[in-house]
mmCIF file of N, CA and C in Angstrom:
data_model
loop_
_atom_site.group_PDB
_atom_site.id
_atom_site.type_symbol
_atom_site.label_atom_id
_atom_site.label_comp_id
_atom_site.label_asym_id
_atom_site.label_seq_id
_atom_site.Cartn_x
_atom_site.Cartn_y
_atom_site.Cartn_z
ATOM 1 N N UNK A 1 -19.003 -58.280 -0.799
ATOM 2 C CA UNK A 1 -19.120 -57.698 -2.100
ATOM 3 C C UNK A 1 -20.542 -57.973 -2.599
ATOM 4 N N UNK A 2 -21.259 -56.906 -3.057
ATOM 5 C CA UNK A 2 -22.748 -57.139 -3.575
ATOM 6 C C UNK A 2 -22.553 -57.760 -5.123
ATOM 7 N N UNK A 3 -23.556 -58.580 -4.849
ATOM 8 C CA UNK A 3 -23.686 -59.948 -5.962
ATOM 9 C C UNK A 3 -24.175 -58.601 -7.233
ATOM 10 N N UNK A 4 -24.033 -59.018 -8.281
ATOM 11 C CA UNK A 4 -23.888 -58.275 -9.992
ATOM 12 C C UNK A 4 -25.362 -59.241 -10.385
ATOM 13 N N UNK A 5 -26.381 -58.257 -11.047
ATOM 14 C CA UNK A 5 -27.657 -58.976 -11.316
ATOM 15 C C UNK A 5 -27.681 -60.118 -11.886
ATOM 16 N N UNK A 6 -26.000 -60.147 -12.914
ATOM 17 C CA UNK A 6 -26.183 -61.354 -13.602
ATOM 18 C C UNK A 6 -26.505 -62.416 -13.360
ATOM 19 N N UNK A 7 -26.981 -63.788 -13.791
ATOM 20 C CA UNK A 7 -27.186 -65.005 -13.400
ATOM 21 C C UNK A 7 -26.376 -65.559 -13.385
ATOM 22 N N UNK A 8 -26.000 -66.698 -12.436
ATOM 23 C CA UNK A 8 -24.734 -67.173 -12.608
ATOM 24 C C UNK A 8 -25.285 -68.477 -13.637
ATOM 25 N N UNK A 9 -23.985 -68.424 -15.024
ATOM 26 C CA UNK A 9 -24.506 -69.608 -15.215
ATOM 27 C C UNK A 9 -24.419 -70.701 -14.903
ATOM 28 N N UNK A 10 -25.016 -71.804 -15.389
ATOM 29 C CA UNK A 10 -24.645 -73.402 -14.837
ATOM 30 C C UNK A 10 -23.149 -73.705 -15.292
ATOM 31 N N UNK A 11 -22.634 -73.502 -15.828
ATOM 32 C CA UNK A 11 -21.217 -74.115 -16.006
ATOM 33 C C UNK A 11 -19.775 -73.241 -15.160
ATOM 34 N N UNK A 12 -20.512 -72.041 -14.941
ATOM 35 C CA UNK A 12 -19.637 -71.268 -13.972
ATOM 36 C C UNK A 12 -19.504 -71.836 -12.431
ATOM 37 N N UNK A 13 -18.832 -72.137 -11.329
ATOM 38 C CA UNK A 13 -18.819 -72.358 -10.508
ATOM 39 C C UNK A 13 -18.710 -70.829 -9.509
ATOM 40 N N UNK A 14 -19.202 -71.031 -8.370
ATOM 41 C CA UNK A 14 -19.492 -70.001 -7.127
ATOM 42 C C UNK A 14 -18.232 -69.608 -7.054
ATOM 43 N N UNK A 15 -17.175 -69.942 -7.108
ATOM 44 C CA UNK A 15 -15.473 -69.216 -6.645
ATOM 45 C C UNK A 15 -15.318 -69.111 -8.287
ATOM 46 N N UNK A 16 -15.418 -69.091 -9.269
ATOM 47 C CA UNK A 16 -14.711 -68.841 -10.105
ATOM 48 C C UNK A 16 -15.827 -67.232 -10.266
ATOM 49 N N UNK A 17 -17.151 -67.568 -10.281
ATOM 50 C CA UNK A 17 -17.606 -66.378 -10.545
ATOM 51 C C UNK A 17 -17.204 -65.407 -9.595
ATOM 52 N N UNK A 18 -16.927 -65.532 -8.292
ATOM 53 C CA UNK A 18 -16.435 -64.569 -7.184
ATOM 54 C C UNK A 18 -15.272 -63.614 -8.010
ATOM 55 N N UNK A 19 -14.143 -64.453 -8.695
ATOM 56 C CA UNK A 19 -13.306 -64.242 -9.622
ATOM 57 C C UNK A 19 -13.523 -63.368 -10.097
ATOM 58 N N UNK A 20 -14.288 -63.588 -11.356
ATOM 59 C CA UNK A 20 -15.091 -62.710 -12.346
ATOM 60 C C UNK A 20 -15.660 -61.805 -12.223
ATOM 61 N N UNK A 21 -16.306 -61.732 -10.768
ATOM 62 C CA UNK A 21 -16.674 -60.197 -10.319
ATOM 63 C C UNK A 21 -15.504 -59.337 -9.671
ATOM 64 N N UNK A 22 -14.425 -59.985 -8.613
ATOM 65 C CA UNK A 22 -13.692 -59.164 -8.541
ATOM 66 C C UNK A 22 -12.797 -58.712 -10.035
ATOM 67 N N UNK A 23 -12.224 -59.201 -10.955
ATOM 68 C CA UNK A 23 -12.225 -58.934 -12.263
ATOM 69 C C UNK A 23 -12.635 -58.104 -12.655
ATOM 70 N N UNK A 24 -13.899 -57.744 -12.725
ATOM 71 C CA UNK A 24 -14.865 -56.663 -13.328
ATOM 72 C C UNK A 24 -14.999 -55.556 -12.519
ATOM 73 N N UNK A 25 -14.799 -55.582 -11.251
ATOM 74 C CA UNK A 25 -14.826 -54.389 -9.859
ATOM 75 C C UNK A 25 -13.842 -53.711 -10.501
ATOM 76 N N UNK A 26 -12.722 -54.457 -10.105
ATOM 77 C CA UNK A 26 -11.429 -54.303 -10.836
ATOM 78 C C UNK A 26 -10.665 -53.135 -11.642
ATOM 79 N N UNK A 27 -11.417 -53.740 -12.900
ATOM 80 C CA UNK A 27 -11.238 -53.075 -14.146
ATOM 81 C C UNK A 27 -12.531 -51.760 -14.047
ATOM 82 N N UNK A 28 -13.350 -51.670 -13.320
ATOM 83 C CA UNK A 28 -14.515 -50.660 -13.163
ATOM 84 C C UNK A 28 -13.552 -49.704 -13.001
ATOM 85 N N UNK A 29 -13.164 -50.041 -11.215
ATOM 86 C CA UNK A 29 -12.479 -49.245 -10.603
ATOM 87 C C UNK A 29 -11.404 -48.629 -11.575
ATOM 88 N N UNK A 30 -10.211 -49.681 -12.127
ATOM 89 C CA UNK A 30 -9.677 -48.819 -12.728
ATOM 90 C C UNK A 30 -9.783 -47.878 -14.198
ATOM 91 N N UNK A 31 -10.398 -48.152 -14.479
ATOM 92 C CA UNK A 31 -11.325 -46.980 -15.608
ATOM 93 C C UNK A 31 -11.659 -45.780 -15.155
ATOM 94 N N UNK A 32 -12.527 -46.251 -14.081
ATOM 95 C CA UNK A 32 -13.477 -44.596 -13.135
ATOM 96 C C UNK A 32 -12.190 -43.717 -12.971
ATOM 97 N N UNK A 33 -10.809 -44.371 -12.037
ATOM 98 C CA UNK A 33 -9.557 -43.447 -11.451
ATOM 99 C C UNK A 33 -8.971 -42.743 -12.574
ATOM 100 N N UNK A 34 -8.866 -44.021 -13.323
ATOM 101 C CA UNK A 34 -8.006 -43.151 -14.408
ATOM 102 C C UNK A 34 -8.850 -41.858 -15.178
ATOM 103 N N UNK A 35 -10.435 -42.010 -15.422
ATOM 104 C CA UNK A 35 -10.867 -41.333 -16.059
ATOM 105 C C UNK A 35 -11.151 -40.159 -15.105
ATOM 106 N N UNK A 36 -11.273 -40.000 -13.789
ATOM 107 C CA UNK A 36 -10.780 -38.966 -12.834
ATOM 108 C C UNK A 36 -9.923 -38.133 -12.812
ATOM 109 N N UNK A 37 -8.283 -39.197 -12.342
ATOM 110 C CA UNK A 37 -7.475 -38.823 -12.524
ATOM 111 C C UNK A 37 -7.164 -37.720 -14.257
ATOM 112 N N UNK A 38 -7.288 -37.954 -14.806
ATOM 113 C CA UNK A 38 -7.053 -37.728 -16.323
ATOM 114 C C UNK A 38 -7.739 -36.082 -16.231
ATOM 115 N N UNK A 39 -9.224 -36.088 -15.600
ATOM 116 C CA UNK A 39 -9.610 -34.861 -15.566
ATOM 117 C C UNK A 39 -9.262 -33.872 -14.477
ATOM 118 N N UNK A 40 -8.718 -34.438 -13.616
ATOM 119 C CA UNK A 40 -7.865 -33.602 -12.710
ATOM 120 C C UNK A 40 -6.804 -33.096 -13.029
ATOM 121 N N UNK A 41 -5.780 -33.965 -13.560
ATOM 122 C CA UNK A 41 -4.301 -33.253 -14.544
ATOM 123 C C UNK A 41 -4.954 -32.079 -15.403
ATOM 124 N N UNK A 42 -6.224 -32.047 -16.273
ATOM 125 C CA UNK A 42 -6.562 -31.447 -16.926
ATOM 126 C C UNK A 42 -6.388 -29.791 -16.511
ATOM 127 N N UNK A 43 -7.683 -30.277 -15.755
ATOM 128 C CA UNK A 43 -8.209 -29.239 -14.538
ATOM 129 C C UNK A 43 -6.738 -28.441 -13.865
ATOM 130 N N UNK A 44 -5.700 -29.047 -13.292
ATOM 131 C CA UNK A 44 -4.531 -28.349 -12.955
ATOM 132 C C UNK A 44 -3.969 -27.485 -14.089
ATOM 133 N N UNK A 45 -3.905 -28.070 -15.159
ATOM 134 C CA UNK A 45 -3.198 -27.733 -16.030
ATOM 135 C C UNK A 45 -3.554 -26.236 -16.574
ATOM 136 N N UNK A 46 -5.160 -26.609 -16.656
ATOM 137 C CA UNK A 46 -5.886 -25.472 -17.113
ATOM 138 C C UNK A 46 -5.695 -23.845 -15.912
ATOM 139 N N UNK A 47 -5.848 -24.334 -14.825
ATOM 140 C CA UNK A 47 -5.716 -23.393 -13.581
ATOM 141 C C UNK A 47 -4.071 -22.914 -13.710
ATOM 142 N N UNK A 48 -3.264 -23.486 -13.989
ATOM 143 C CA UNK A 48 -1.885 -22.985 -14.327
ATOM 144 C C UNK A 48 -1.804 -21.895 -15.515
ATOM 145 N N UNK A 49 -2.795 -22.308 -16.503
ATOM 146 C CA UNK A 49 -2.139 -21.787 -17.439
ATOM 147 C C UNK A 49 -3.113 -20.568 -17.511
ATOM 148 N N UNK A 50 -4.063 -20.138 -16.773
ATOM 149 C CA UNK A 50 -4.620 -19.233 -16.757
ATOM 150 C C UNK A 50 -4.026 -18.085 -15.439
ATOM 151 N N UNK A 51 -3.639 -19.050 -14.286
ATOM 152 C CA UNK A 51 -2.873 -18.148 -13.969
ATOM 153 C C UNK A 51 -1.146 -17.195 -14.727
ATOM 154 N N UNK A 52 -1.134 -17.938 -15.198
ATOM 155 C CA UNK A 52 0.480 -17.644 -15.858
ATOM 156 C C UNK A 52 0.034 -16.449 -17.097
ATOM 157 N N UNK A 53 -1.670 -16.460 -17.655
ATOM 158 C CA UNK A 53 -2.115 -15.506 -18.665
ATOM 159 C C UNK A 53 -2.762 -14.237 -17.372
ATOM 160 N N UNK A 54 -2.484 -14.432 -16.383
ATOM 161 C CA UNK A 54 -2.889 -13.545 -15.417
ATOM 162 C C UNK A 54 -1.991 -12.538 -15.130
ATOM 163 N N UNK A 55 -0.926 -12.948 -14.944
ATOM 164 C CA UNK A 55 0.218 -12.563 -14.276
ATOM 165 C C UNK A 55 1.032 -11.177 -14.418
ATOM 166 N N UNK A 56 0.846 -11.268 -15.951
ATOM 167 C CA UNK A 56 1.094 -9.576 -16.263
ATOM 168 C C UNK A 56 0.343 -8.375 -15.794
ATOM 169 N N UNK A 57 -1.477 -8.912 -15.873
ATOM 170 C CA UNK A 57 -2.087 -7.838 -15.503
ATOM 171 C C UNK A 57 -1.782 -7.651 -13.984
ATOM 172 N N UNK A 58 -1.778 -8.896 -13.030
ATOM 173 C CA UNK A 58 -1.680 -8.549 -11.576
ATOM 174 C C UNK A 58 -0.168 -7.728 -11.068
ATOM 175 N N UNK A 59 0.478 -8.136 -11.646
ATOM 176 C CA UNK A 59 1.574 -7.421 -11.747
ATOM 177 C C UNK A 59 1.274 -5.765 -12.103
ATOM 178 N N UNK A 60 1.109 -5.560 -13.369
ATOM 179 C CA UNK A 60 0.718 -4.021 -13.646
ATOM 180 C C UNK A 60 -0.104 -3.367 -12.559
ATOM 181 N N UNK A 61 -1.398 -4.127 -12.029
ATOM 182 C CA UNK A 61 -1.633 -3.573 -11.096
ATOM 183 C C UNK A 61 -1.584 -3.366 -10.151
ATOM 184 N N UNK A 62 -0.847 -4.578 -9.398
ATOM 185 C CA UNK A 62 0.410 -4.267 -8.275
ATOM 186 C C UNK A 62 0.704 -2.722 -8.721
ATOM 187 N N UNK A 63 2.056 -2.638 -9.542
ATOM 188 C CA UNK A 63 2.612 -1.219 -9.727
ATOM 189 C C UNK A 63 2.002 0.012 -10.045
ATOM 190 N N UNK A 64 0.954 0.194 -10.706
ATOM 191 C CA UNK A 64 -0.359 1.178 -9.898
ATOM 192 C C UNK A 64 -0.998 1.323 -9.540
ATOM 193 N N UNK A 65 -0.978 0.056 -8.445
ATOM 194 C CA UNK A 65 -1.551 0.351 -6.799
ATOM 195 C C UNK A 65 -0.220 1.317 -6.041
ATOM 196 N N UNK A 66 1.242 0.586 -6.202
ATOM 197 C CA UNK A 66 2.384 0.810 -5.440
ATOM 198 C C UNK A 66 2.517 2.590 -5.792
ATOM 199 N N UNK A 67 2.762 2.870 -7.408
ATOM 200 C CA UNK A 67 2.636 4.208 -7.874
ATOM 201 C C UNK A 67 1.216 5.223 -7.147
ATOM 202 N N UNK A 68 0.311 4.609 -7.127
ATOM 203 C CA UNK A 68 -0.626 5.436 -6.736
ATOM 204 C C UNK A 68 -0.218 5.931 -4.981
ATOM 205 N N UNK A 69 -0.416 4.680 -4.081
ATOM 206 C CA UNK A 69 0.089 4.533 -2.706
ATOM 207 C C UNK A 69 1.105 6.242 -2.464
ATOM 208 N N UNK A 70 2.565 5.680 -3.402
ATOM 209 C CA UNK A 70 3.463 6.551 -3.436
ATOM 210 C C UNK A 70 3.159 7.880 -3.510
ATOM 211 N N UNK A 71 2.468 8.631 -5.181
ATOM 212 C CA UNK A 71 1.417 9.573 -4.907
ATOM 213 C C UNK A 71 0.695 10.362 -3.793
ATOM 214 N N UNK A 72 0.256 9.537 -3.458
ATOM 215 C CA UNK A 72 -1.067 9.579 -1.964
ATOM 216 C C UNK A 72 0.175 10.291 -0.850
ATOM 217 N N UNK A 73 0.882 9.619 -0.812
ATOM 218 C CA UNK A 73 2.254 9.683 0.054
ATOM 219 C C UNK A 73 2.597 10.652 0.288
ATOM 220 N N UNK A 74 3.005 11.405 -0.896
ATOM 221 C CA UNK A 74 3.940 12.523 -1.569
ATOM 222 C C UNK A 74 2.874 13.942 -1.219
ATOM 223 N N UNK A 75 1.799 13.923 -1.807
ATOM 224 C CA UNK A 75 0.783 14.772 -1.563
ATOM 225 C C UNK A 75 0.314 15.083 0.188
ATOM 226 N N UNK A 76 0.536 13.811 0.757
ATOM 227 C CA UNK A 76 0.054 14.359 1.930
ATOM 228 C C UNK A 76 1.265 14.677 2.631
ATOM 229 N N UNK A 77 2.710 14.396 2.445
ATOM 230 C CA UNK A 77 3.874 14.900 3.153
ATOM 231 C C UNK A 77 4.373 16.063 2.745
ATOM 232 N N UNK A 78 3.300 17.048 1.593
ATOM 233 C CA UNK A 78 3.571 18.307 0.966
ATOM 234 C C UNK A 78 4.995 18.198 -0.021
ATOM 235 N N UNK A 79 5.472 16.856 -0.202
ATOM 236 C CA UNK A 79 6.493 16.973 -0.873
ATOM 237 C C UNK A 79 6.153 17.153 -2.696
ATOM 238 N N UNK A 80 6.649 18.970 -3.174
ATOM 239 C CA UNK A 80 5.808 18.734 -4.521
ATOM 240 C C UNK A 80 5.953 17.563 -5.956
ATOM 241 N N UNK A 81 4.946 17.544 -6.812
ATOM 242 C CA UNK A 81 5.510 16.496 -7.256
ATOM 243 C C UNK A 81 6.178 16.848 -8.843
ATOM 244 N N UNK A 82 6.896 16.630 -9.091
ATOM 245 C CA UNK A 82 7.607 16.963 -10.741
ATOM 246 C C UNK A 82 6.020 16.850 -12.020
ATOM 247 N N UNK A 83 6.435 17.951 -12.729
ATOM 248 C CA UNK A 83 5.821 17.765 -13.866
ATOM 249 C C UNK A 83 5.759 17.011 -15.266
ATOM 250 N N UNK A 84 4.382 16.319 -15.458
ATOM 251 C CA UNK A 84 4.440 15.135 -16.154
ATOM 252 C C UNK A 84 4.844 13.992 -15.207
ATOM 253 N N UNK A 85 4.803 13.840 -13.968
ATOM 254 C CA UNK A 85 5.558 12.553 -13.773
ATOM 255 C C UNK A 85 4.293 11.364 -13.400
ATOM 256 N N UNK A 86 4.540 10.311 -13.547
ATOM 257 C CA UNK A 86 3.535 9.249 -13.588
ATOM 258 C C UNK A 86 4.369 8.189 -12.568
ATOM 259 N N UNK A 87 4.960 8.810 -11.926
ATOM 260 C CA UNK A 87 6.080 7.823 -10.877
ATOM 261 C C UNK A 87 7.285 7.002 -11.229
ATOM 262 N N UNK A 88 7.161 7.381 -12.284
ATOM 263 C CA UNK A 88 8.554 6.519 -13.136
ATOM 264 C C UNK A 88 9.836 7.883 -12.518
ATOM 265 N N UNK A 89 11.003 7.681 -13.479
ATOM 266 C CA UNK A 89 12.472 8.343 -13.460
ATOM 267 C C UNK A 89 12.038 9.152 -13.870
ATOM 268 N N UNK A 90 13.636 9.618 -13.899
ATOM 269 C CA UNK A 90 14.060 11.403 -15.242
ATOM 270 C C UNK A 90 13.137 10.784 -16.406
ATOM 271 N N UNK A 91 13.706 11.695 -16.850
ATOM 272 C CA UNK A 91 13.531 11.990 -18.389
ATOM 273 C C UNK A 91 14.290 10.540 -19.214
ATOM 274 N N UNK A 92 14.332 10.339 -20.430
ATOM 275 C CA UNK A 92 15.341 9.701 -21.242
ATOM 276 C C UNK A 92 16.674 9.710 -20.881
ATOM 277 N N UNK A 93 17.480 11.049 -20.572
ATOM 278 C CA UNK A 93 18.806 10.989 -20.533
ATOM 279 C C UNK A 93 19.062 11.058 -18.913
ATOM 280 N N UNK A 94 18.651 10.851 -18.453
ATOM 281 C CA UNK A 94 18.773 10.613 -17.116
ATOM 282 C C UNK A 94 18.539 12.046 -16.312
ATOM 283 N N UNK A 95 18.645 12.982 -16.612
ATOM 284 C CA UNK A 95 18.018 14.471 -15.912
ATOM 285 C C UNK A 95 16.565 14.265 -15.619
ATOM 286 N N UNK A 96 16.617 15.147 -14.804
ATOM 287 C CA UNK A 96 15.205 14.954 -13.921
ATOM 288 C C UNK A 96 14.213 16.072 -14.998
ATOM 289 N N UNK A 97 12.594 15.919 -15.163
ATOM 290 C CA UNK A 97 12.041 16.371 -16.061
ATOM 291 C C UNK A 97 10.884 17.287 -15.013
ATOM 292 N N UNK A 98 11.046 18.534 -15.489
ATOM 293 C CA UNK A 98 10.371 19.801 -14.159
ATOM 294 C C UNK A 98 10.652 19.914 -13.367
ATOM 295 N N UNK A 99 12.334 19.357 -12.956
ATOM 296 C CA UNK A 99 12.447 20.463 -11.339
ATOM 297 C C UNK A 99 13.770 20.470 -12.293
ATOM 298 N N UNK A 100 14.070 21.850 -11.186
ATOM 299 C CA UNK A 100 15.519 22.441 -11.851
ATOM 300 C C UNK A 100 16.514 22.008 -10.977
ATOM 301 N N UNK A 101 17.980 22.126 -11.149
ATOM 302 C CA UNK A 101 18.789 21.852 -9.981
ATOM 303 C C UNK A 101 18.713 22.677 -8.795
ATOM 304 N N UNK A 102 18.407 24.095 -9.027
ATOM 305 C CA UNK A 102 17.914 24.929 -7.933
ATOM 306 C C UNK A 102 17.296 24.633 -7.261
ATOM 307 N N UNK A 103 15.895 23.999 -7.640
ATOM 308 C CA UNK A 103 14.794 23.930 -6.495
ATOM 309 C C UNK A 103 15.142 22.638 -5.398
ATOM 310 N N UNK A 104 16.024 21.399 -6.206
ATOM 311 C CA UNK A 104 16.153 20.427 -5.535
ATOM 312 C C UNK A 104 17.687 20.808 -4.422
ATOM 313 N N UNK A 105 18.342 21.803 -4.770
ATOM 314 C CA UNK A 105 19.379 22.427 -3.814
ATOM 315 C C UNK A 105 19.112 22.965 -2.640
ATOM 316 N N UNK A 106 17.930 24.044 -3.069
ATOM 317 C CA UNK A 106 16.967 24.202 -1.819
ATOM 318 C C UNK A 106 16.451 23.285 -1.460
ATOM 319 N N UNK A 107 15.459 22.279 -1.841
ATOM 320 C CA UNK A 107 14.977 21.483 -0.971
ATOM 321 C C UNK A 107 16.208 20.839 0.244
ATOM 322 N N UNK A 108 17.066 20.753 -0.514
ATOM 323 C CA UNK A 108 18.532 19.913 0.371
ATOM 324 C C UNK A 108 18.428 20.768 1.416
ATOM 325 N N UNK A 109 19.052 21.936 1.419
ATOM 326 C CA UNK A 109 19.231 23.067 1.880
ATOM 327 C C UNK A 109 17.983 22.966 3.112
ATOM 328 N N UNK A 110 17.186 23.130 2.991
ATOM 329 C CA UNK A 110 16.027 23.303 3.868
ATOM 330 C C UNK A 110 16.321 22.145 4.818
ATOM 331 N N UNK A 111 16.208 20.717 4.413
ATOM 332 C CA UNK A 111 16.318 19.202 4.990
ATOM 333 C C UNK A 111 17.408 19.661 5.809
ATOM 334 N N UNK A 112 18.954 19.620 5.402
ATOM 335 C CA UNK A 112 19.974 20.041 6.753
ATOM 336 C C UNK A 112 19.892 20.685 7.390
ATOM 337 N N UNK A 113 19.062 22.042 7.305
ATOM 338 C CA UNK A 113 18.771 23.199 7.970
ATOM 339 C C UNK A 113 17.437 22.164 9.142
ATOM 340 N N UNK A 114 16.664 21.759 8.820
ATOM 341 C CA UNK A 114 15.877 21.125 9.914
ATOM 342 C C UNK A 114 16.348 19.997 10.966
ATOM 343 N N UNK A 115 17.355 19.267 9.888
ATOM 344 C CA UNK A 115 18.159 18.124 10.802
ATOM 345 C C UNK A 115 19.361 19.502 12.027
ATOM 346 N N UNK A 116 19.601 19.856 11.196
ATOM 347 C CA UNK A 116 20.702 20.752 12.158
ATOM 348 C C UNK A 116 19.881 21.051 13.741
ATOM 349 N N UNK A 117 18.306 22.021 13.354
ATOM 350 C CA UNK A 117 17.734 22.302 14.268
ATOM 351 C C UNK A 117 17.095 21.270 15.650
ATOM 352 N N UNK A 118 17.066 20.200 14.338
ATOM 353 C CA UNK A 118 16.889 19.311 14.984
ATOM 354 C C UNK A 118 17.900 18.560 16.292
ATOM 355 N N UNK A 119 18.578 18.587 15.759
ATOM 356 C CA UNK A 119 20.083 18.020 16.585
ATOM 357 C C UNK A 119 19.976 18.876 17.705
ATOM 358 N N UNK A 120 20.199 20.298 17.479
ATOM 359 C CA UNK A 120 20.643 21.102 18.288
ATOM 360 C C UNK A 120 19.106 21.143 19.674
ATOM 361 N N UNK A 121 17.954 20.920 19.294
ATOM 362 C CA UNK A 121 17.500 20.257 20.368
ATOM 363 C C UNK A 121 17.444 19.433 21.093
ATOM 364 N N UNK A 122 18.127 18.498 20.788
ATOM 365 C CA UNK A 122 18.335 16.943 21.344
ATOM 366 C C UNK A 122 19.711 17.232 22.104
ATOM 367 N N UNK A 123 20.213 18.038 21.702
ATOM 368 C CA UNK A 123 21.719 18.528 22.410
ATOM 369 C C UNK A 123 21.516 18.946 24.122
ATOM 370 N N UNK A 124 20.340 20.198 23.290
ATOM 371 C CA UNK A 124 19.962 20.880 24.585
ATOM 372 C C UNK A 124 18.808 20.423 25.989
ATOM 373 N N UNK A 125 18.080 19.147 25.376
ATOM 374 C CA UNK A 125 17.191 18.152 25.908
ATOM 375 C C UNK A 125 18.325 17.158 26.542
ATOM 376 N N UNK A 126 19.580 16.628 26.070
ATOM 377 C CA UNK A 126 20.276 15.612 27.323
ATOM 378 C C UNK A 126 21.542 16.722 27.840
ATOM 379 N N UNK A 127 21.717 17.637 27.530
ATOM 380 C CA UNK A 127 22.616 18.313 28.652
ATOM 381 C C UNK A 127 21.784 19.139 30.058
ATOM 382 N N UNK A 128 20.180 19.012 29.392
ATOM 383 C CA UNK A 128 19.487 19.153 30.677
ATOM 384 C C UNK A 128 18.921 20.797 30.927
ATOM 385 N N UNK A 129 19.141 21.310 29.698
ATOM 386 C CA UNK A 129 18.551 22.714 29.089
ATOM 387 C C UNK A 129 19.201 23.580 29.891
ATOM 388 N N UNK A 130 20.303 23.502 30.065
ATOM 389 C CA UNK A 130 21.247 24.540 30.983
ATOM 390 C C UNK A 130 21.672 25.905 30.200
ATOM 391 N N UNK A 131 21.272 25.800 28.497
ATOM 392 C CA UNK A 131 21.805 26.825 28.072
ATOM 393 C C UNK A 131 20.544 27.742 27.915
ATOM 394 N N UNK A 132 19.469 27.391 28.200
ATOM 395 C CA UNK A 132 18.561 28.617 28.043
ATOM 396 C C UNK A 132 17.647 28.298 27.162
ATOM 397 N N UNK A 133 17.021 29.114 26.189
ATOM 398 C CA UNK A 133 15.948 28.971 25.237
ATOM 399 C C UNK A 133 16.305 28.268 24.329
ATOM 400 N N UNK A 134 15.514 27.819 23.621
ATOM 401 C CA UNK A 134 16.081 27.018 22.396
ATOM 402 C C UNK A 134 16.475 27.766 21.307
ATOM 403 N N UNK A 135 17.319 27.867 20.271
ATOM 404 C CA UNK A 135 17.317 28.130 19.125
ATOM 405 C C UNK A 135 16.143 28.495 18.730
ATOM 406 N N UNK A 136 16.134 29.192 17.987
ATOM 407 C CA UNK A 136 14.941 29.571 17.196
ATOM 408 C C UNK A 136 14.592 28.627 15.829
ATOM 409 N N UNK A 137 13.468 28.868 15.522
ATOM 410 C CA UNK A 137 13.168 27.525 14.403
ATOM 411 C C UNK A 137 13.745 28.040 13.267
ATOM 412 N N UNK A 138 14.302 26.722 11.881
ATOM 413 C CA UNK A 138 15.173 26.929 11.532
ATOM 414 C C UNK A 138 14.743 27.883 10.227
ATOM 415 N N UNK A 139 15.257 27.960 9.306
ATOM 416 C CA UNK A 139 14.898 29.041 8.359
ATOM 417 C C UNK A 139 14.088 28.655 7.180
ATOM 418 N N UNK A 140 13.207 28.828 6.929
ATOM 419 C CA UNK A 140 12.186 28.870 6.008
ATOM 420 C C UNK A 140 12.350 28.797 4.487
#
């Protein structure tokens, strides 16, 4: 342990002052930790609570990143997109807002009509194309 500039005085003895400095190391040490420690709890505390004032925005923009993504999606699979829509639901009462029930009947309509065509090639691909040409593509 490095000797402390002080002088030792004459009435102190060599082991008692040894004492007195570990004593004073001591109490250094524990001052410095605690006053560390103390600014580290701080420091956490502060990083918590700024994340937790974060959280809404990363969130929101999570969901229009996810809404946009979806968008991007929709546009390039030609599927059209409803009017006014911002990627949310229907309307208020639960009906859908710019498509009619018609158009989404056809769309149905079209989808089974392709799965059908679909099938019916896969039919004619493992029985080994014994029946001839394929079907013709399905209806438009």
């Amino acid at each position: 342990m490095p000797q402390l500039p002080v002088p030792l005085p004459a009435a102190v003895s060599s082991s008692s002052y040894d004492i007195l400095q570990a004593f004073f190391y001591g109490r250094a040490f524990a001052i410095t930790l605690s006053k560390r420690l103390g600014e580290a709890v701080v420091d956490a505390v502060a990083e918590v609570s700024r994340a937790a004032a974060e959280r809404p925005q990363r969130l929101k923009d999570f969901q229009d990143e996810v809404a946009a993504l979806a968008r991007k999606e929709m546009a390039d699979a030609s599927v059209p997109e409803r009017a006014g829509s911002s990627g949310g639901g229907g309307g208020a009462d639960g009906s859908s807002t710019g498509t009619s029930e018609a158009d989404v009947q056809a769309l149905v309509d079209d989808l089974r009509a392709e799965i059908a065509y679909s099938r019916a090639i896969l039919q004619q691909m493992r029985t080994g194309g014994k029946s001839g040409a394929p079907p013709g593509p399905p209806p438009a």
